[in-house]
XYZ file of C-alpha atoms in Angstrom:
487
model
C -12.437 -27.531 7.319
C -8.717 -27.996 8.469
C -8.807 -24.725 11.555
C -4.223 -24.481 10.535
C -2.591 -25.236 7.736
C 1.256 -25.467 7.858
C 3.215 -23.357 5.166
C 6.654 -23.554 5.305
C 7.030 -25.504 8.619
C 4.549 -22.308 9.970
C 1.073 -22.899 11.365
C -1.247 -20.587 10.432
C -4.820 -20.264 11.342
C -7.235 -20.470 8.211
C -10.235 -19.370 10.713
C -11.406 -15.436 11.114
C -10.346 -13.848 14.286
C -14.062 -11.706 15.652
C -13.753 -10.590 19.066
C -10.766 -12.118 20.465
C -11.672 -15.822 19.032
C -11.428 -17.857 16.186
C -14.548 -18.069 13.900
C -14.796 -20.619 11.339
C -17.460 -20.663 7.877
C -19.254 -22.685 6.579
C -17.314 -22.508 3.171
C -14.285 -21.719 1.820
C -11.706 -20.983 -0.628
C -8.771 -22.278 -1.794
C -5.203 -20.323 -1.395
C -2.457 -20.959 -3.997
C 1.199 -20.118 -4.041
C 1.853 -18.249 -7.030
C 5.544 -19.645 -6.696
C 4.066 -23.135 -8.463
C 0.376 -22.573 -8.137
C 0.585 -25.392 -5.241
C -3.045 -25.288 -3.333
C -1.730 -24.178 0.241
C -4.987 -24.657 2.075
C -9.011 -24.010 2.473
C -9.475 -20.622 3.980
C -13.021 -19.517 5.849
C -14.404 -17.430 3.410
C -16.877 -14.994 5.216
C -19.982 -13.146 4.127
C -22.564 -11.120 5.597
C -23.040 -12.896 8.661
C -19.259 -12.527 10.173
C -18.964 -8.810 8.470
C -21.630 -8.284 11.113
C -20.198 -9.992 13.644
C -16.556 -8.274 13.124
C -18.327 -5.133 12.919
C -20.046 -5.910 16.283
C -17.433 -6.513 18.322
C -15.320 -3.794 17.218
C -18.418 -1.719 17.949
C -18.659 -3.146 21.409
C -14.875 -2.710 22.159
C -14.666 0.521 20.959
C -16.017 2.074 24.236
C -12.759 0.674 26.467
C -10.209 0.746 23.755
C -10.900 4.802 23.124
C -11.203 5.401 26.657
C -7.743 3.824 27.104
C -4.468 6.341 27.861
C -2.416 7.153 25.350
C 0.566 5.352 26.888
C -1.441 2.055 27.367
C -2.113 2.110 24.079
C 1.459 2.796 22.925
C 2.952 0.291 24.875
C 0.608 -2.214 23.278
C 1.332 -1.034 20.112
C 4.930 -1.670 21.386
C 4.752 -4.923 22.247
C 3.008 -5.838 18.963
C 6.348 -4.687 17.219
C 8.275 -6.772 19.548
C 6.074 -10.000 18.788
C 6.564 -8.982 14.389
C 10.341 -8.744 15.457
C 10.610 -11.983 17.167
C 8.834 -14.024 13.996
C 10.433 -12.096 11.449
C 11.137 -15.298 9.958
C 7.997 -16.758 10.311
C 6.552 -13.897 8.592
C 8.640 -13.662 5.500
C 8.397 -17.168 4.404
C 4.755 -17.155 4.923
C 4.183 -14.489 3.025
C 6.789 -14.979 0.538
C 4.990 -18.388 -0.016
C 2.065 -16.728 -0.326
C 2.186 -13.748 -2.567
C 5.330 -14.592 -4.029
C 7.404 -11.566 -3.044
C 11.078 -12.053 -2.662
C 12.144 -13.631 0.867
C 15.447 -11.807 0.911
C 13.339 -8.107 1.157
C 10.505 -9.658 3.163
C 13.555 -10.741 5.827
C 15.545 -7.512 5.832
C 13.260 -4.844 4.819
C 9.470 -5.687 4.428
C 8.764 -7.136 7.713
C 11.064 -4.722 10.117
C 9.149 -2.141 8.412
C 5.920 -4.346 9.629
C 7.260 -3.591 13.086
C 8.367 -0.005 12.576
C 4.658 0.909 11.642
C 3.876 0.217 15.236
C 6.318 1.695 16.790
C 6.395 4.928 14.565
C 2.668 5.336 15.600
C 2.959 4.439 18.941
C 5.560 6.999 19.239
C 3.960 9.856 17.312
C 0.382 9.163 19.455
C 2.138 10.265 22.859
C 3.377 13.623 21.085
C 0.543 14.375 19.043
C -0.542 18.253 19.453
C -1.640 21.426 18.779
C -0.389 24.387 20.509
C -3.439 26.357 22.505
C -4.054 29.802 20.857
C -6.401 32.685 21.863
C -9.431 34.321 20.280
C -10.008 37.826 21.872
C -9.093 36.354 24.961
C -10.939 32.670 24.541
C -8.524 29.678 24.502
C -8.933 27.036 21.513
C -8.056 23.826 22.200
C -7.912 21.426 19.424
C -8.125 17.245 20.248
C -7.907 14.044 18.016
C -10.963 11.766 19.250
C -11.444 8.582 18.244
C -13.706 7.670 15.499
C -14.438 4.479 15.850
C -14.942 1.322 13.858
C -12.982 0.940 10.783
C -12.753 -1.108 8.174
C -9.570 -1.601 6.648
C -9.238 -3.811 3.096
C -5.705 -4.251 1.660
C -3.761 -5.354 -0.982
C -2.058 -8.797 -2.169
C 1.240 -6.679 -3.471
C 3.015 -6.074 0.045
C 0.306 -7.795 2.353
C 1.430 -7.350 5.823
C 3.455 -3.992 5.589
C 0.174 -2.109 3.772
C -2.402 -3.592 6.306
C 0.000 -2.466 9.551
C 0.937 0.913 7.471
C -3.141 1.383 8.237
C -3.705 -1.016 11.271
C -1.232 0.760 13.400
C -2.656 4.395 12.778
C -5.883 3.507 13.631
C -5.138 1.218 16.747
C -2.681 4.468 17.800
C -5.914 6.827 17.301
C -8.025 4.790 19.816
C -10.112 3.376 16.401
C -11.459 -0.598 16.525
C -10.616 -2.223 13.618
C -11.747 -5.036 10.967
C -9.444 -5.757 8.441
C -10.636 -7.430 5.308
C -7.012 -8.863 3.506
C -7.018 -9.705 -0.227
C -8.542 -13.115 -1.044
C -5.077 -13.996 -2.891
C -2.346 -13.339 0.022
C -4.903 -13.853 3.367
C -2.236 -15.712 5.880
C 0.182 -12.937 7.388
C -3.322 -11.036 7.979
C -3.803 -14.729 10.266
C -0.216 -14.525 11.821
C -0.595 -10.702 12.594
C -4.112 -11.147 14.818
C -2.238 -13.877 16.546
C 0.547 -11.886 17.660
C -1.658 -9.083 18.805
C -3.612 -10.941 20.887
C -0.503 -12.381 22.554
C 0.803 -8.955 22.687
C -2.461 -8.172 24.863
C -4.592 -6.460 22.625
C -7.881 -6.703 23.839
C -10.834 -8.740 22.668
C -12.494 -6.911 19.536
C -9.943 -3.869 19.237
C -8.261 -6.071 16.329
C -10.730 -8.195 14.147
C -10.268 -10.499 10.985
C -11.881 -11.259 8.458
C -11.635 -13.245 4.931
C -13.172 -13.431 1.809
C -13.919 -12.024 -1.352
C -15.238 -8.272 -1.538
C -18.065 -8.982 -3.525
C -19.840 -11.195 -0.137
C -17.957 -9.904 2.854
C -16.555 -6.508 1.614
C -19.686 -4.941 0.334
C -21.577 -5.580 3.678
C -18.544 -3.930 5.549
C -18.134 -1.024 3.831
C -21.940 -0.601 3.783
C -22.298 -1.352 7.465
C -23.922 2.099 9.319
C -21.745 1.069 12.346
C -18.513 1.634 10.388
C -16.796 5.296 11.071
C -14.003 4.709 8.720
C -13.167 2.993 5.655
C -9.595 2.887 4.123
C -9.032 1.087 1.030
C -5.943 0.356 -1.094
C -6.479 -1.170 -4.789
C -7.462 -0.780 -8.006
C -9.892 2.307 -9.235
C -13.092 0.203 -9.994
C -13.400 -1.149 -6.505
C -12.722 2.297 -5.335
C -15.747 3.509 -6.792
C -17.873 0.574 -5.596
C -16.875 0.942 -1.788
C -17.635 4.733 -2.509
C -21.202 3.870 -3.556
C -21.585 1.692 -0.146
C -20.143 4.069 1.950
C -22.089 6.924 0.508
C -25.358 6.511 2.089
C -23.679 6.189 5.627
C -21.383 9.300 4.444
C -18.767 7.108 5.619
C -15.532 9.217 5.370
C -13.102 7.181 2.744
C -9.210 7.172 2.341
C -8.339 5.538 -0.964
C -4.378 4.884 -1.894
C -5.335 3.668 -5.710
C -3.341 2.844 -9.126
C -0.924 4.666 -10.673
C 1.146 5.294 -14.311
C 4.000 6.992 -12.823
C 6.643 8.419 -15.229
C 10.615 8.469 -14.832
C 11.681 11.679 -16.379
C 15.509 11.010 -17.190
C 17.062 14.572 -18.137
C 20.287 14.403 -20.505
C 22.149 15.871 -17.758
C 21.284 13.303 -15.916
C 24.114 10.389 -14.394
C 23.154 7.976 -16.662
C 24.138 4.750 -14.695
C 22.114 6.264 -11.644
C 18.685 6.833 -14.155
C 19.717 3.243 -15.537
C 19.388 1.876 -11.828
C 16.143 3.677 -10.842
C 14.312 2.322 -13.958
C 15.659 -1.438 -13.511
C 14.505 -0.830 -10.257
C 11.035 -0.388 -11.084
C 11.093 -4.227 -11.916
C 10.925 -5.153 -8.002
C 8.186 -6.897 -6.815
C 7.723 -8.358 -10.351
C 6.045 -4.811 -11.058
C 3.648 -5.108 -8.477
C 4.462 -1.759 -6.893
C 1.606 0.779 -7.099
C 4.369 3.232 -7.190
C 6.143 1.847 -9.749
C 7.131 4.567 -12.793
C 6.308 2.561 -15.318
C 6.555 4.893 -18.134
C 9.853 5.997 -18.857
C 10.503 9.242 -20.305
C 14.228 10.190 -21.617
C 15.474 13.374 -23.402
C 15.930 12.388 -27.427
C 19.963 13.174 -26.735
C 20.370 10.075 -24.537
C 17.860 7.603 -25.553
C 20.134 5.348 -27.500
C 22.914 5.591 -24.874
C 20.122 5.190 -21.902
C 18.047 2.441 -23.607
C 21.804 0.334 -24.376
C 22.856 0.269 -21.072
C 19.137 0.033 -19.524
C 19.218 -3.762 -21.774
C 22.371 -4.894 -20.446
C 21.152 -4.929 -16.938
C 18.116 -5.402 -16.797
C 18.615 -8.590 -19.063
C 20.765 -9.566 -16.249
C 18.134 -10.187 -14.018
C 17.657 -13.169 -12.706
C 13.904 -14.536 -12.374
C 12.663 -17.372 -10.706
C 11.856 -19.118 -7.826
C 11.320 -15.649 -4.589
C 12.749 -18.143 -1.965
C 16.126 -18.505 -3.613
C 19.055 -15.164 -2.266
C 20.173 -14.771 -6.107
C 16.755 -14.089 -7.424
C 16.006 -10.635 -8.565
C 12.502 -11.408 -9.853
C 9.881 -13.576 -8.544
C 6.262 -14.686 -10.124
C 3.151 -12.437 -10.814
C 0.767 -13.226 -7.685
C -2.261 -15.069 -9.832
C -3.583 -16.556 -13.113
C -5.730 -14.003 -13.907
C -3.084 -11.345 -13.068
C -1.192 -12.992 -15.666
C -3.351 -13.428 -17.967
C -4.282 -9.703 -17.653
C -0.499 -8.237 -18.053
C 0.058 -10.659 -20.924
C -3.359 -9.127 -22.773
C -1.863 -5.455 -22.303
C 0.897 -6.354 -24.095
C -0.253 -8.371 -26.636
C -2.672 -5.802 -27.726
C 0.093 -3.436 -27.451
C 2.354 -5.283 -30.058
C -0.539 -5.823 -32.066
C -1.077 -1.859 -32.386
C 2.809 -1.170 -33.489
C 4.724 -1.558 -29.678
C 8.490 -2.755 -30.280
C 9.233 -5.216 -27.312
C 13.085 -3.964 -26.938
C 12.991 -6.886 -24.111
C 10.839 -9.814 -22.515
C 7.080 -9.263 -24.335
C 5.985 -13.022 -23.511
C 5.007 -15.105 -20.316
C 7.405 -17.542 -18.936
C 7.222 -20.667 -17.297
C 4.831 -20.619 -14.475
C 3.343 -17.685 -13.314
C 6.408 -15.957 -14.047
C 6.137 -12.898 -17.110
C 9.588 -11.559 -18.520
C 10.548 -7.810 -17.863
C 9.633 -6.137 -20.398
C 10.054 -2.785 -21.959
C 8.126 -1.359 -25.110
C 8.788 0.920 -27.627
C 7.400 2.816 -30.076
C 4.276 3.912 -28.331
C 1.954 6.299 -28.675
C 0.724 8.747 -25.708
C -2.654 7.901 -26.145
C -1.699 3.819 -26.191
C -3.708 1.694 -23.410
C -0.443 0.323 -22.277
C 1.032 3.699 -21.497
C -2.768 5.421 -20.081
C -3.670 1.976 -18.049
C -2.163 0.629 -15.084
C -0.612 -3.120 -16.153
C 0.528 -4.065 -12.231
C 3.395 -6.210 -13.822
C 6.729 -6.061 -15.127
C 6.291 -4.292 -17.949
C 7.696 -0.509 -19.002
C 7.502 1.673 -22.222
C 10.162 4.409 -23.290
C 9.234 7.704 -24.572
C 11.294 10.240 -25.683
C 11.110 14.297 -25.680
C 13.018 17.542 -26.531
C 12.916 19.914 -23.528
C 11.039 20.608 -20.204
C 7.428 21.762 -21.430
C 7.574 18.174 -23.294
C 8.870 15.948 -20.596
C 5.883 17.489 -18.180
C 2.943 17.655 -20.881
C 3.647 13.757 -20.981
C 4.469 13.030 -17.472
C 0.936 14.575 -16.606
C -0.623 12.975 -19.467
C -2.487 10.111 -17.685
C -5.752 10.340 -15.298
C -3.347 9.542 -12.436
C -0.725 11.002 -10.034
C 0.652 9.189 -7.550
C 4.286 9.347 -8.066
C 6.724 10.461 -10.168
C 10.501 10.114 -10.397
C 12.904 12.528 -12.028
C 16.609 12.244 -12.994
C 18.595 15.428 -13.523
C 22.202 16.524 -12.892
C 20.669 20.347 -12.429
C 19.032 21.537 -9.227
C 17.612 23.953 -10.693
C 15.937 21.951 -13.545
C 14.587 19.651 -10.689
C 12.907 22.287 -8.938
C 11.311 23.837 -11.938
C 10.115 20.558 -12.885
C 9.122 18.748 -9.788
C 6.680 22.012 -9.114
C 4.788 21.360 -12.281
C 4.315 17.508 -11.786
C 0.605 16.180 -10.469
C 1.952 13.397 -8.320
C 1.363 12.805 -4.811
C 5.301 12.001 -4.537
C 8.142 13.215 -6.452
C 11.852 11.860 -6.040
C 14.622 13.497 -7.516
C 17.404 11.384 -8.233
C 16.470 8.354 -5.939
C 12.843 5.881 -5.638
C 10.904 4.514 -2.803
C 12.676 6.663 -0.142
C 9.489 6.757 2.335
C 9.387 8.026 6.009
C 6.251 8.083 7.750
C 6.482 11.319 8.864
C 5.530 12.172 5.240
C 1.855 12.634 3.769
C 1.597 10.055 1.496
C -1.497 9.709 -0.944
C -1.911 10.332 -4.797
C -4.040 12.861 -6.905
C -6.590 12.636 -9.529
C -7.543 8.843 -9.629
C -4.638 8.120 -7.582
C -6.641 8.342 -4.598
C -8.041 10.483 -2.035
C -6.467 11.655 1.191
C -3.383 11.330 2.474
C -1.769 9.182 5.327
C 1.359 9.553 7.109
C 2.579 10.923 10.597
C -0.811 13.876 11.660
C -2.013 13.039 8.621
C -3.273 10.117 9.617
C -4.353 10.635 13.035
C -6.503 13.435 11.594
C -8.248 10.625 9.041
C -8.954 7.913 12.024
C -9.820 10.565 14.394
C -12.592 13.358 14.915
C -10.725 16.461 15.496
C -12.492 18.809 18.070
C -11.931 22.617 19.012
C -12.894 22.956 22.270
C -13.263 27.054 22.875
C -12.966 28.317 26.627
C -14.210 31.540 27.463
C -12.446 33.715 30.391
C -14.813 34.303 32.445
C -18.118 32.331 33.560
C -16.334 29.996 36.344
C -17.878 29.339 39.740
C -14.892 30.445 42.149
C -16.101 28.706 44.861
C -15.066 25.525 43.272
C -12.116 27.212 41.946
């Protein structure tokens, strides 16, 4: 096989990166650009044999890498940010070539948040703490340790930002990691392993590997050398990666799918609730986040639903690459081909498509918003991962909660009211592992982020997450017992 492909004038290595070098396999598979399914190049596809080799050389630089200061390790982490900032470019082509995302976000938002994971981590590793306290006259003395080999398997949706948003944590914590990328969007994953070796990360601290999770993930997250696993995705491969880490009890963080609802109060400023449900469109509705189930007060609907048409109808879709596109293509066939089945069976069962309801050209699906659905409908209980909403209505708070609930998730949930009052009341009854009031996405790291029920387990996010890649240790001191000869 070819050891670079070039994708958009950008070389990228096709090869895993084990232990500071490139590894190639003896098969492959082939990457293709969901902008017009174009075959971008053959990528080493590993199994067993390099999961064991990644694992092992994370193993065997765990040692140095834990036992390096905390300001080493932040300046590294430092100068990884610098080499993301100086191939910002680079970056957001690739991957907007590759998964299909827009370039305009990847350039101005995506990717110098790809940097900011470093240095938020870096900087919250040098003042990580706990205050000493006594015990009848014993000091406690609590420490983060590291853990030490993780693997780390991400999504195709936002490639680069959600493998740093768990890279940089665990490199901060003094944690060796192999990251597994989705088999779909693999290339920034290439890029990143690059720029941290350049950035002087040593040999084995960072590790890379590709594939598909039946051959290479399933002997990773099995793998008795492995500390910690973190996994974001769907809820089926959650379970499976359970089962493998089980018998190891390897500890688990899992960031999984979500139904979120958009609560949209009659008091509400209308042209505000109109915004943060054509928002939910972004990423072509590839946004685990996304509240995809909107729920407006019976008072409004008509009013909410007329102006909700009019702009979302002016949303431009087509090719990501292009500044006055709003709406790129879903990432694969089968993605496709699954979004389109929701909500065909949907329409088949008495949904109204207000607007969109068919594929496009392409791998491109129209935005779509149904109607007249029932609460116990697949479309509004199941996660679709594409552009496509459903509108409920309801009289009252007890309503608008029963139904916001009503799913076997709760990652986020988004509510539009004009009374802070309402908001409160509201918000403190919603299972969600986020709520915004009157805005979406607003994220700072500081934050615990993480869903309930089948959202996921754990959160991440500023302590949060040093307490997931680290073993936390009280270290009690008694006052008395000390040689005084040696002072």
């Amino acid at each position: 096989m070819s050891e670079n492909i070039t994708v958009a004038g950008v070389s990228v290595d096709t090869r895993h990166w084990i232990g500071g070098r490139r590894v190639a396999s003896t098969s492959t598979f082939t990457d293709h650009s969901p902008i017009d399914g174009s075959a971008l190049g053959e990528i080493a596809r590993g199994g067993p044999a390099e999961a064991e080799a990644a694992v092992a050389a994370a193993r065997d630089a765990f040692p140095g890498w834990a036992a390096t200061s905390r300001a080493e390790r932040a300046r590294i982490l430092h100068a990884i940010a610098d080499g993301v900032e100086k191939r910002i470019e680079e970056l957001a082509i690739v991957e907007t070539t590759d998964n299909g995302a827009l370039l305009r976000s990847h350039r101005r938002g995506v990717m110098p948040r790809v940097a900011h994971n470093f240095r938020f981590f870096a900087d919250w590793l040098l003042g990580l703490g706990h205050e000493d306290f006594d015990t009848r006259g014993h000091t406690n003395h609590v420490s983060w340790d590291p853990a030490g080999p993780c693997v780390l398997i991400t999504p195709w949706n936002a490639p680069l930002m959600l493998a740093t948003w768990k890279v940089a944590p665990a490199l901060a914590a003094g944690d060796t990691v192999v990251l597994k990328p989705a088999e779909w969007s693999p290339l920034t994953a290439s890029l990143l392993a690059d720029i941290a070796a350049e950035a002087g990360l040593p040999a084995g601290v960072l590790n890379v590997v590709q594939g598909y999770g039946s051959e290479i993930g399933d002997a990773l997250t099995s793998h008795p050398d492995v500390r910690r696993i973190s996994f974001t995705g769907s809820v089926p491969t959650a379970r499976r990666i359970a089962g493998s880490a089980a018998a190891n009890l390897t500890p688990l963080s899992l960031e999984l799918g979500g139904k979120s609802p958009l609560l949209v109060f009659a008091d509400a400023d209308l042209d505000l609730a109109v915004d943060l449900a054509v928002e939910q469109y972004d990423n072509a509705g590839q946004v685990c986040l996304a509240a995809t189930r909107l729920l407006v007060e019976e008072p409004v609907a008509e009013e909410f639903t007329r102006r909700f048409v009019e702009k979302a109808t002016a949303l431009r879709q087509g090719d990501p690459r292009e500044e006055s596109t709003d709406i790129g293509p879903n990432i694969h066939p089968r993605q496709l081909e699954k979004i389109d089945g929701f909500v065909r069976r949907a329409l088949a069962q008495g949904a109204r498509a207000v607007i969109g309801g068919h594929r496009n050209e392409g791998q491109y699906y129209a935005p779509t918003l149904l109607t007249d659905v029932a609460q116990d409908a697949e479309i509004v209980q199941e996660e679709v991962f594409g552009p496509v909403l459903t509108l409920q209505t309801f009289t009252g708070e007890d309503e608008a909660v029963r139904l916001a609930n009503d799913t076997r998730f709760g990652l986020a949930a988004t509510v539009a009211t004009g009374d802070r009052e309402r908001a409160e009341r509201v918000t403190a009854r919603l299972v969600a592992g986020t709520v915004w009031v009157n805005c979406f996405f607003v994220r700072d790291l500081q934050a615990p982020f993480g869903g309930s029920r089948q959202s996921g387990v754990g959160r991440e996010g500023g302590t949060w997450s040093f307490d997931f890649y680290c073993d936390l240790k009280n270290t009690v001191t008694a006052p008395k017992g000390w040689n005084q000869d040696h002072g």
